[in-house]
Coordinates of C-alpha atoms in Angstrom, one line a residue:
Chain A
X203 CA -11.1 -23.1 25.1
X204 CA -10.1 -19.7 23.1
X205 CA -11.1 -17.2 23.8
X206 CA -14.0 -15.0 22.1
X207 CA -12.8 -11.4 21.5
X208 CA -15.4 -8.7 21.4
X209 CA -14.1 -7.2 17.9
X210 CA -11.6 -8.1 15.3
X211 CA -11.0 -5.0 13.3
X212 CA -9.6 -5.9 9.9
X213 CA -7.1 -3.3 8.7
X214 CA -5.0 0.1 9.9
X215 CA -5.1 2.9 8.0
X216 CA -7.2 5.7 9.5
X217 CA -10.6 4.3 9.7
X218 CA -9.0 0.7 10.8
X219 CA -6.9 2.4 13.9
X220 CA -10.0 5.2 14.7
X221 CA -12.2 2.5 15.4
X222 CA -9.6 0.8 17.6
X223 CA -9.4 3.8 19.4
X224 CA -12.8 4.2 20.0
X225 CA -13.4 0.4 20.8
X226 CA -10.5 0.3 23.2
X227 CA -12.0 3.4 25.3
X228 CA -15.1 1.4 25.6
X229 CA -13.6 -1.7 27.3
X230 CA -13.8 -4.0 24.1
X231 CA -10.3 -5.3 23.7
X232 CA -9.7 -5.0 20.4
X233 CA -7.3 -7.1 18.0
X234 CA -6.3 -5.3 14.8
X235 CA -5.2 -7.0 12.1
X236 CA -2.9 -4.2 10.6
X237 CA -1.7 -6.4 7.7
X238 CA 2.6 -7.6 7.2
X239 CA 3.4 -5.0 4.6
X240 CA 0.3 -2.8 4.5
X241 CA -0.2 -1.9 8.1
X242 CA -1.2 1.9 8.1
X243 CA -2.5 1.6 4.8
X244 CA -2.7 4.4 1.7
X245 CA -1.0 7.0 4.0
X246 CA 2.2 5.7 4.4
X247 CA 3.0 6.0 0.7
X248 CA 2.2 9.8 1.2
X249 CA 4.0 12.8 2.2
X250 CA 2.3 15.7 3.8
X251 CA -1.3 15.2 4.5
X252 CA -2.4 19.1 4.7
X253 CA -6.2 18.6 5.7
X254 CA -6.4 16.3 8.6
X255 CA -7.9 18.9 10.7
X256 CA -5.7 19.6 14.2
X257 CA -2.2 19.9 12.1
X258 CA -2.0 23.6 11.6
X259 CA 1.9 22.5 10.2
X260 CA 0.9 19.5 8.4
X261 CA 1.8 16.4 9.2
X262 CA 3.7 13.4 6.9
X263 CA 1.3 10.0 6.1
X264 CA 3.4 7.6 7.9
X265 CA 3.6 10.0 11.1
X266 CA -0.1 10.4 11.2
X267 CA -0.5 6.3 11.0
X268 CA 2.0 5.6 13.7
X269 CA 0.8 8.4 16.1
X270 CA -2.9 6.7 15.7
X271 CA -1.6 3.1 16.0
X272 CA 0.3 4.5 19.2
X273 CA -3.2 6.3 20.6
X274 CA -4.9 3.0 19.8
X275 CA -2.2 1.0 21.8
X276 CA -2.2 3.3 24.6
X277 CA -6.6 2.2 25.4
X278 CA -5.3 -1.2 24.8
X279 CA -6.3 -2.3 21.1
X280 CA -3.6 -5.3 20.6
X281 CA -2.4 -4.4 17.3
X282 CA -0.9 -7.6 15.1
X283 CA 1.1 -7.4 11.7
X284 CA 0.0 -10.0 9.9
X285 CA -2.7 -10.5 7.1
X286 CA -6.3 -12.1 7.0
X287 CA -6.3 -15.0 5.0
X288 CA -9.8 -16.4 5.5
X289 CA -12.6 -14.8 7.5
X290 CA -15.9 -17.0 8.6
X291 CA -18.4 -14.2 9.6
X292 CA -21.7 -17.0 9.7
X293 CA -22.4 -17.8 13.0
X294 CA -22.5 -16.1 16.2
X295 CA -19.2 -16.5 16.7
X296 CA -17.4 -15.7 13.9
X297 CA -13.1 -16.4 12.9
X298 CA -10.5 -14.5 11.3
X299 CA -7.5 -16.8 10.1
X300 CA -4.4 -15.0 9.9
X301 CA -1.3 -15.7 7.0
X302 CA 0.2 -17.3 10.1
X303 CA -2.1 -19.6 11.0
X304 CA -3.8 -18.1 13.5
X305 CA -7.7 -18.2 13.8
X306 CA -8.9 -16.0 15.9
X307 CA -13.1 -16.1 17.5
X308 CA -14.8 -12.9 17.6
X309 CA -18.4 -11.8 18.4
X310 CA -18.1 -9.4 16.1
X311 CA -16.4 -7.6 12.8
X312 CA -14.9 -4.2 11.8
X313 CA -14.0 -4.2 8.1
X314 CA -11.2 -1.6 6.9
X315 CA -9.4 -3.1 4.3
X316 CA -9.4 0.2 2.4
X317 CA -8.8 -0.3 -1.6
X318 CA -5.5 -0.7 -3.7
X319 CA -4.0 1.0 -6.3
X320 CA -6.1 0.4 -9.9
X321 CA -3.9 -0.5 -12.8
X322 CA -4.3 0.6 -16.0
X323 CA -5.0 -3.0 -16.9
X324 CA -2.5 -2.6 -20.7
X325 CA -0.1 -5.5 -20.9
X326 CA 3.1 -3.6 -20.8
X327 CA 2.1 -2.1 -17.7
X328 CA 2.8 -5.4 -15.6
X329 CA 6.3 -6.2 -18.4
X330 CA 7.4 -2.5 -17.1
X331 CA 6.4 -2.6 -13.8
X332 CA 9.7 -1.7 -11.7
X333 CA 11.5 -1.4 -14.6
X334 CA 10.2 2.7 -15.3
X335 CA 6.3 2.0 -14.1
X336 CA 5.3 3.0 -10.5
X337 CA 2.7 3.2 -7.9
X338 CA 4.5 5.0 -5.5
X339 CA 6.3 8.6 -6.2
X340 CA 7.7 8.7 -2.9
X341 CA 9.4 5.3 -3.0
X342 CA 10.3 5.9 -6.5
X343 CA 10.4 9.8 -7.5
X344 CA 14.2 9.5 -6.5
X345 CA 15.1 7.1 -9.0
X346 CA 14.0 9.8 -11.4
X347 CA 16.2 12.8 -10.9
X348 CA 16.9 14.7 -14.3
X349 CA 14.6 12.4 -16.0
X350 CA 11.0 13.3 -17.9
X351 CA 8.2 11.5 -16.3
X352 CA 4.4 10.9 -16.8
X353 CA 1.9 10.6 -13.7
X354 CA -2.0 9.6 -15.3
X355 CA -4.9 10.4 -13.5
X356 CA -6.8 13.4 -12.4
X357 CA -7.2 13.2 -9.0
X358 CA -5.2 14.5 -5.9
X359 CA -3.5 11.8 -5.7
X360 CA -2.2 12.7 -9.2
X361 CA -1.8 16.0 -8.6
X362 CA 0.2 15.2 -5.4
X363 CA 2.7 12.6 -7.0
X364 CA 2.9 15.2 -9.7
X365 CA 3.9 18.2 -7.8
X366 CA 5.8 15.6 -5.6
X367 CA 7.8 14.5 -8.4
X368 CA 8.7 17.9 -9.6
X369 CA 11.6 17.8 -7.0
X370 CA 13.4 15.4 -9.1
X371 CA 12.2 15.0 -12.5
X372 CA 13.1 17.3 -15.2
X373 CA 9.4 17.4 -16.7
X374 CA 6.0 15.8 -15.3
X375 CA 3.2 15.3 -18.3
X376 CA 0.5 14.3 -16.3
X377 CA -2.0 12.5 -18.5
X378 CA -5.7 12.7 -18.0
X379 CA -8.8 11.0 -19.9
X380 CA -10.5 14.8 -19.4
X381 CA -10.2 17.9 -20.4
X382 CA -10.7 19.2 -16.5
X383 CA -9.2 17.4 -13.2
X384 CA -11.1 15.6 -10.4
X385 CA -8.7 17.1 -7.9
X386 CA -8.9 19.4 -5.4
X387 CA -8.9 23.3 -6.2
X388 CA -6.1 23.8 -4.4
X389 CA -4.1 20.4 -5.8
X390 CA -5.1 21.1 -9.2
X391 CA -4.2 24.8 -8.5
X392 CA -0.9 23.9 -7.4
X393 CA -0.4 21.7 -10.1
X394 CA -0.8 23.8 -13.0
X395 CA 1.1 27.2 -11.5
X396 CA 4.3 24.6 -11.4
X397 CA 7.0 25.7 -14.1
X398 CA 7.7 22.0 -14.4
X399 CA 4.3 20.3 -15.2
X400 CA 2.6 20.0 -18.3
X401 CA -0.8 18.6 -18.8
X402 CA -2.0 16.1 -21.7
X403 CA -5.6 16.3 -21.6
X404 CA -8.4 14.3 -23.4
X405 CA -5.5 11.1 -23.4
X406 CA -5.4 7.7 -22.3
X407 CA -2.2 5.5 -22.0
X408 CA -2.7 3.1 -24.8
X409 CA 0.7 0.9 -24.5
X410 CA 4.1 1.7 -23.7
X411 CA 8.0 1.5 -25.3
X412 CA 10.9 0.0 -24.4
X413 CA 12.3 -3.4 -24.2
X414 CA 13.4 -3.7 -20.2
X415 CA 13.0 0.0 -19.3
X416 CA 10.4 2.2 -20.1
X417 CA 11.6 4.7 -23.1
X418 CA 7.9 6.0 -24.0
X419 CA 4.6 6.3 -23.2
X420 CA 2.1 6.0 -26.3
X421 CA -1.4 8.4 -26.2
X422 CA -4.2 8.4 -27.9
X423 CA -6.6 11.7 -27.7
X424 CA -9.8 10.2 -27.1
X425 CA -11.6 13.2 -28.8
X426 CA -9.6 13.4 -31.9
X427 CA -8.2 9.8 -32.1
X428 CA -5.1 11.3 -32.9
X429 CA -2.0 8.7 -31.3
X430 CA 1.3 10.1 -30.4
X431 CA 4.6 9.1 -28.9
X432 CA 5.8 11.1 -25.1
X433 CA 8.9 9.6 -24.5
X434 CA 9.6 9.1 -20.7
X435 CA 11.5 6.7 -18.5
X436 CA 8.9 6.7 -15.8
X437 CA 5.1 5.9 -15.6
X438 CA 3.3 6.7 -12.2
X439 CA -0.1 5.3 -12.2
X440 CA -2.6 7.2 -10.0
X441 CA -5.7 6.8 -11.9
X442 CA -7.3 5.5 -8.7
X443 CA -8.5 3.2 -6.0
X444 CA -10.6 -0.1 -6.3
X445 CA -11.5 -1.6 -2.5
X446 CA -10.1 -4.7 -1.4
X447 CA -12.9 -6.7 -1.3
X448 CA -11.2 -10.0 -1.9
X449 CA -11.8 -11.6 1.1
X450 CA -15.6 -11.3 1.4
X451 CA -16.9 -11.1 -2.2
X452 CA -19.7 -13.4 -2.0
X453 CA -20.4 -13.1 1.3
X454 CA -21.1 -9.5 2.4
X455 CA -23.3 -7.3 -0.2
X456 CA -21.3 -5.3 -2.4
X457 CA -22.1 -2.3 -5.1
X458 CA -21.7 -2.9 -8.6
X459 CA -18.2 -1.4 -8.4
X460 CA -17.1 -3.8 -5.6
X461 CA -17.9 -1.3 -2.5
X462 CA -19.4 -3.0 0.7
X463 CA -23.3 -1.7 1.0
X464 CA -23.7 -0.6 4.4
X465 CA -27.5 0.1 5.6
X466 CA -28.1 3.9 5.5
X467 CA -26.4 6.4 8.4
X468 CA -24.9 3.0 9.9
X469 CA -21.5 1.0 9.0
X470 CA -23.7 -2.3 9.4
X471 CA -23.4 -4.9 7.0
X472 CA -25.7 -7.8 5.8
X473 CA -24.6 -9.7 8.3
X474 CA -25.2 -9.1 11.9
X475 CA -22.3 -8.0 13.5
X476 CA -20.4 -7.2 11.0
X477 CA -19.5 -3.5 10.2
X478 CA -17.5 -1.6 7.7
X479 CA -15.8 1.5 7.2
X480 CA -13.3 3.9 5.3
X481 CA -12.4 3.5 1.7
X482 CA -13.5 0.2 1.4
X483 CA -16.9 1.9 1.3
X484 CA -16.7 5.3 0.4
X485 CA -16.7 5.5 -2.9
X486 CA -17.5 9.2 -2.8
X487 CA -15.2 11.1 -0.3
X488 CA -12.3 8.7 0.3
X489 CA -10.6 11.0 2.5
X490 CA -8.2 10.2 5.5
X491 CA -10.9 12.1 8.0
X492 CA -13.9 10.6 6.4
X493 CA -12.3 7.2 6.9
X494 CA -11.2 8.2 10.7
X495 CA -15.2 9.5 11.0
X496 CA -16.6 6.2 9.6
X497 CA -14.0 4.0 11.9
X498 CA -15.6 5.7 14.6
X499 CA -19.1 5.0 13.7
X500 CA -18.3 1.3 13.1
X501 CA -17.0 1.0 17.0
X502 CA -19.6 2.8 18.0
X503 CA -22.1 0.3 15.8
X504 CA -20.6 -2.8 17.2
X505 CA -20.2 -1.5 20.9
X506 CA -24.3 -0.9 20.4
X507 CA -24.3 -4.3 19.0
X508 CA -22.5 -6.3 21.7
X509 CA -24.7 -4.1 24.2
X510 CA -27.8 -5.5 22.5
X511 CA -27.2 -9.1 22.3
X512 CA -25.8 -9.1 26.0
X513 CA -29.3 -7.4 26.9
X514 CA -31.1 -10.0 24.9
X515 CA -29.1 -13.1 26.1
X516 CA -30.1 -11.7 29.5
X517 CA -33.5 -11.5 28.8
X518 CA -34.3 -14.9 27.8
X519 CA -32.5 -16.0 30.7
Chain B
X125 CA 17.2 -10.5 15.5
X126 CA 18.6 -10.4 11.9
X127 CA 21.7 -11.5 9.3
X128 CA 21.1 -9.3 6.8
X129 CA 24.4 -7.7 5.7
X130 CA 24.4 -4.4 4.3
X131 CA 26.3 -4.3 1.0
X132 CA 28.5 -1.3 0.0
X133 CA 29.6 0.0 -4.0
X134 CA 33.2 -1.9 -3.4
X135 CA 31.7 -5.0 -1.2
X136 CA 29.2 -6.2 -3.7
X137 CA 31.2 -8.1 -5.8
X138 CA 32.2 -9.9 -3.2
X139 CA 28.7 -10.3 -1.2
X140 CA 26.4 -11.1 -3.7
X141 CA 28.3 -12.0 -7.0
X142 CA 31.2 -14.1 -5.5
X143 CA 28.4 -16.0 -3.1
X144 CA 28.7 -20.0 -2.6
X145 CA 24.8 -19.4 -1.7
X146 CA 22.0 -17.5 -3.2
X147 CA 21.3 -14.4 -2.1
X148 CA 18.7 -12.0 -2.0
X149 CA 19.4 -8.5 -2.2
X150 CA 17.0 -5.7 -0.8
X151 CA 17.2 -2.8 -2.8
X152 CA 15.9 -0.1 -0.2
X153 CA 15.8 3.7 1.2
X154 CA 15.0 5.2 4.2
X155 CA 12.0 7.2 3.2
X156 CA 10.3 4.5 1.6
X157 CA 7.3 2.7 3.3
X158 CA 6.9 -0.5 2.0
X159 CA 10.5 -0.8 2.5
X160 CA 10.3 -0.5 6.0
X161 CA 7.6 -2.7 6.3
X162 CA 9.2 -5.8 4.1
X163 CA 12.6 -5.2 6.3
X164 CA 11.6 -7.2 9.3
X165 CA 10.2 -9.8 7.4
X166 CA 13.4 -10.2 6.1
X167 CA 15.0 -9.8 9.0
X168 CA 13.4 -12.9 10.1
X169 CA 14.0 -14.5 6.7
X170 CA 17.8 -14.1 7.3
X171 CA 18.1 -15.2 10.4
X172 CA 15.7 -19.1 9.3
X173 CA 17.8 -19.7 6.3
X174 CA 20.9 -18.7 7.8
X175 CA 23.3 -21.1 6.0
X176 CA 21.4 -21.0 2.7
X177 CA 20.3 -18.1 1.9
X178 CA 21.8 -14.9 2.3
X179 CA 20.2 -11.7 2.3
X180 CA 21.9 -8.2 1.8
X181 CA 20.9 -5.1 1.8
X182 CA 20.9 -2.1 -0.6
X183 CA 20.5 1.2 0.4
X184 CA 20.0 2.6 -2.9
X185 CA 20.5 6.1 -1.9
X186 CA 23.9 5.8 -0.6
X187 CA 25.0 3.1 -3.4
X188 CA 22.2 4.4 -6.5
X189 CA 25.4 3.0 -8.7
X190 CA 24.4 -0.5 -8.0
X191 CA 21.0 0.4 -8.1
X192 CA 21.3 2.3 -11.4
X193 CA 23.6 -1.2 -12.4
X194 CA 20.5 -3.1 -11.8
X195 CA 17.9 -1.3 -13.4
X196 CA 16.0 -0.7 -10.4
X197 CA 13.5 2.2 -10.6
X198 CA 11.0 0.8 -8.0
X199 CA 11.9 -0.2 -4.0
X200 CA 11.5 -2.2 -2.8
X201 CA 12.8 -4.5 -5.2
X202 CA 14.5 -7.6 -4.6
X203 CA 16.9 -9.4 -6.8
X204 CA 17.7 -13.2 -6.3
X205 CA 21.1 -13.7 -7.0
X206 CA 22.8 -17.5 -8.0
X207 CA 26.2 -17.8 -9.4
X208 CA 26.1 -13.9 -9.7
X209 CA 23.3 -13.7 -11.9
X210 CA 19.7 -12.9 -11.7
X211 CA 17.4 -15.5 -11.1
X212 CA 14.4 -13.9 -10.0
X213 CA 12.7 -10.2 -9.3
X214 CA 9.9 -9.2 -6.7
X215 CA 8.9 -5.4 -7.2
X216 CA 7.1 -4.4 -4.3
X217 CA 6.9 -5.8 -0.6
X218 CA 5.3 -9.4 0.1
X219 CA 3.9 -10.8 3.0
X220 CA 5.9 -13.5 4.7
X221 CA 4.4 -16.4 3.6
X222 CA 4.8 -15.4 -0.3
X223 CA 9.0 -14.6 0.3
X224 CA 9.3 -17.9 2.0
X225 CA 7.8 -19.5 -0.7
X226 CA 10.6 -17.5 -3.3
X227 CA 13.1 -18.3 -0.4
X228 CA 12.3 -22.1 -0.7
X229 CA 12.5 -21.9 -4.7
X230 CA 15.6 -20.9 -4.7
X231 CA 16.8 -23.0 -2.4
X232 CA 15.6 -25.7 -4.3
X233 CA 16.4 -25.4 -7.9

């Protein structure tokens, strides 16, 4: 017979490895599915993370995310690198099916996929793509040195692959569709104090040059229609985050922009037993310590859970 | 357990371009996430097609020459090499199942 875990928890960024924390301190054996090149999700591609409360200093992404896998490891959470390939959250008993072919049985479900990086969606985009366009200014930034680059979006995450990018890049235009930013005060601040940013507001990205290397980047002003040529060798796209919803889109009630509905002040789904937290429903604060906060509620949501249905089974027998 | 070989600006040629058998090369650094996370995958990858595949490794800030050579502005990146050409690029790290797959392609052709 397998055996029937408590709680899968699908993911490991903050949210993912907060509620393995949580439901490894309340006796509830936790697998985590981390993912095989994901595992510690959006964090790992940053570098300092300055407002996770606790770090007076700072601390980088990827050390966060192993120090919280580690704290989840020490309660005994059972942490695997691999990726869902099919969940089956219907019955009582419920599966997750792993890219290896595992399938594991579960009474219940923590979803923390998170979200991915949202594209641009122009053609040249995916023609360019490693060839001058980028989703990640720490991977790529060095790649870059001397060179004049172009980061689009308005949020922090713009503002910190900007200012990131500054250490190597001759010039960052960063490229947004308004004439104010979404970020932070203190991002944006940042941002527009450095010598080596410029800003090209009102503008969206409406194709790009070059043959097998990005030469260009091609505007258009969306208030006075007006196109023009910024030539650059590299694109970082940061315009945003769409949750990874792929594996339970018809299944588990989503938002009209693809965010799981949870039922007010909980994490719990449509479907009993099945919770979900961090970015892949937060489409509003989608912060590393609202995830962690949310992760938490979810293992506290299925520990309830679990308690209930062990009280009712006993009660009808 | 792995059979990656790490490639150097002067052993290159003779790695990758002079291979009898396709290889793979890893364009990497050290400060890069995803490449971490793709390199034990590959890792294992070297070590099951031992024989037919080989896979070397870039690190593209000690060697950016080769990187630079390449075109490569993204890591990970990997290059399939046959006869010392190009055959196929993956930008960005995979999950197992989807390199096998690009493993057993270019095995095959």
């Amino acid at each position: 017979m397998t055996e029937i875990r408590n709680v899968v928890i699908v993911g490991s960024g903050p949210s993912g490895y907060t509620a393995a924390i949580y439901a490894a301190r309340a006796g509830l054996n936790p697998l985590v599915i981390a993912g095989s090149v994901t595992a510690g999700g959006a964090l790992m591609n940053t570098t300092e993370v300055e407002n996770f409360p606790g770090f007076v200093e700072g601390i980088q992404g990827p050390e966060l995310m192993t120090t919280l896998q580690a704290q989840a490891e020490k309660f005994g959470a059972e942490v695997v690198f691999d990726d869902v390939t099919a969940l089956d959250l219907s019955g009582a008993v419920k599966t997750v099916t792993t890219g290896e072919g595992k399938t594991h049985s579960t009474r219940s479900v923590i979803l923390a996929m998170g979200s991915a990086y949202r594209e641009i969606g122009i053609d040249d985009e995916k023609r360019l793509s490693g060839k001058g366009v980028s989703w990640c200014a720490t991977c790529d930034g060095f790649f870059f040195r001397g060179q004049d680059v172009v980061v689009v979006g308005g949020g922090d995450s713009a503002m910190e692959e900007a200012t990131f990018l500054t250490r190597f890049a001759n010039k960052v235009t960063i490229v947004h569709r308004r004439d104010e930013l979404r970020a932070s005060k203190v991002m944006a601040d940042r941002a527009k104090a450095d010598p080596k940013i410029e800003f090209a507001w009102n503008s969206a990205v409406e194709g790009l040059d070059g043959a097998d290397k990005l030469a260009g980047v091609r505007l258009r002003n969306l208030v006075t229609g007006e196109e023009s040529l910024l030539p650059a060798t590299g694109l970082f796209v940061a315009i945003g985050h769409d949750p990874r919803n792929e594996l339970i889109k018809g299944v588990v009630d989503l938002d009209a922009a693809g965010y799981v509905v949870v039922q007010s002040g909980t994490t719990a789904t449509n479907i009993p037993g099945v919770f979900a937290s961090g970015d892949l429903v937060d489409s509003r604060y989608r912060q590393a310590i609202t995830a962690a906060g949310s992760g938490c509620a979810a293992a506290l949501d299925a520990q309830r859970w679990l308690e209930d249905q062990d009280d009712a089974e006993g009660a009808v027998r | 357990m792995s059979m990656t070989i790490n490639a150097t600006s002067e052993s290159f040629k003779a790695e990758v371009l002079d291979s009898e058998m396709p290889v793979v090369v890893d364009f990497w650094a050290a400060w890069c996430g995803p490449c971490r996370a793709v390199a034990p995958i590959l890792d294992e990858l070297s070590v099951q097609y031992v024989g037919k595949v080989k896979v070397v490794k870039v690190d593209t800030e000690a060697h950016p020459d080769i990187a630079m050579a390449y075109g490569v502005t993204s890591i990970p990146t990997m290059h399939f090499f046959k006869d010392g050409a190009v055959v196929k690029t993956l930008v960005g790290a995979r999950p197992k199942a989807t390199l096998q797959a690009q493993f057993d392609e270019v095995v095959g052709a």
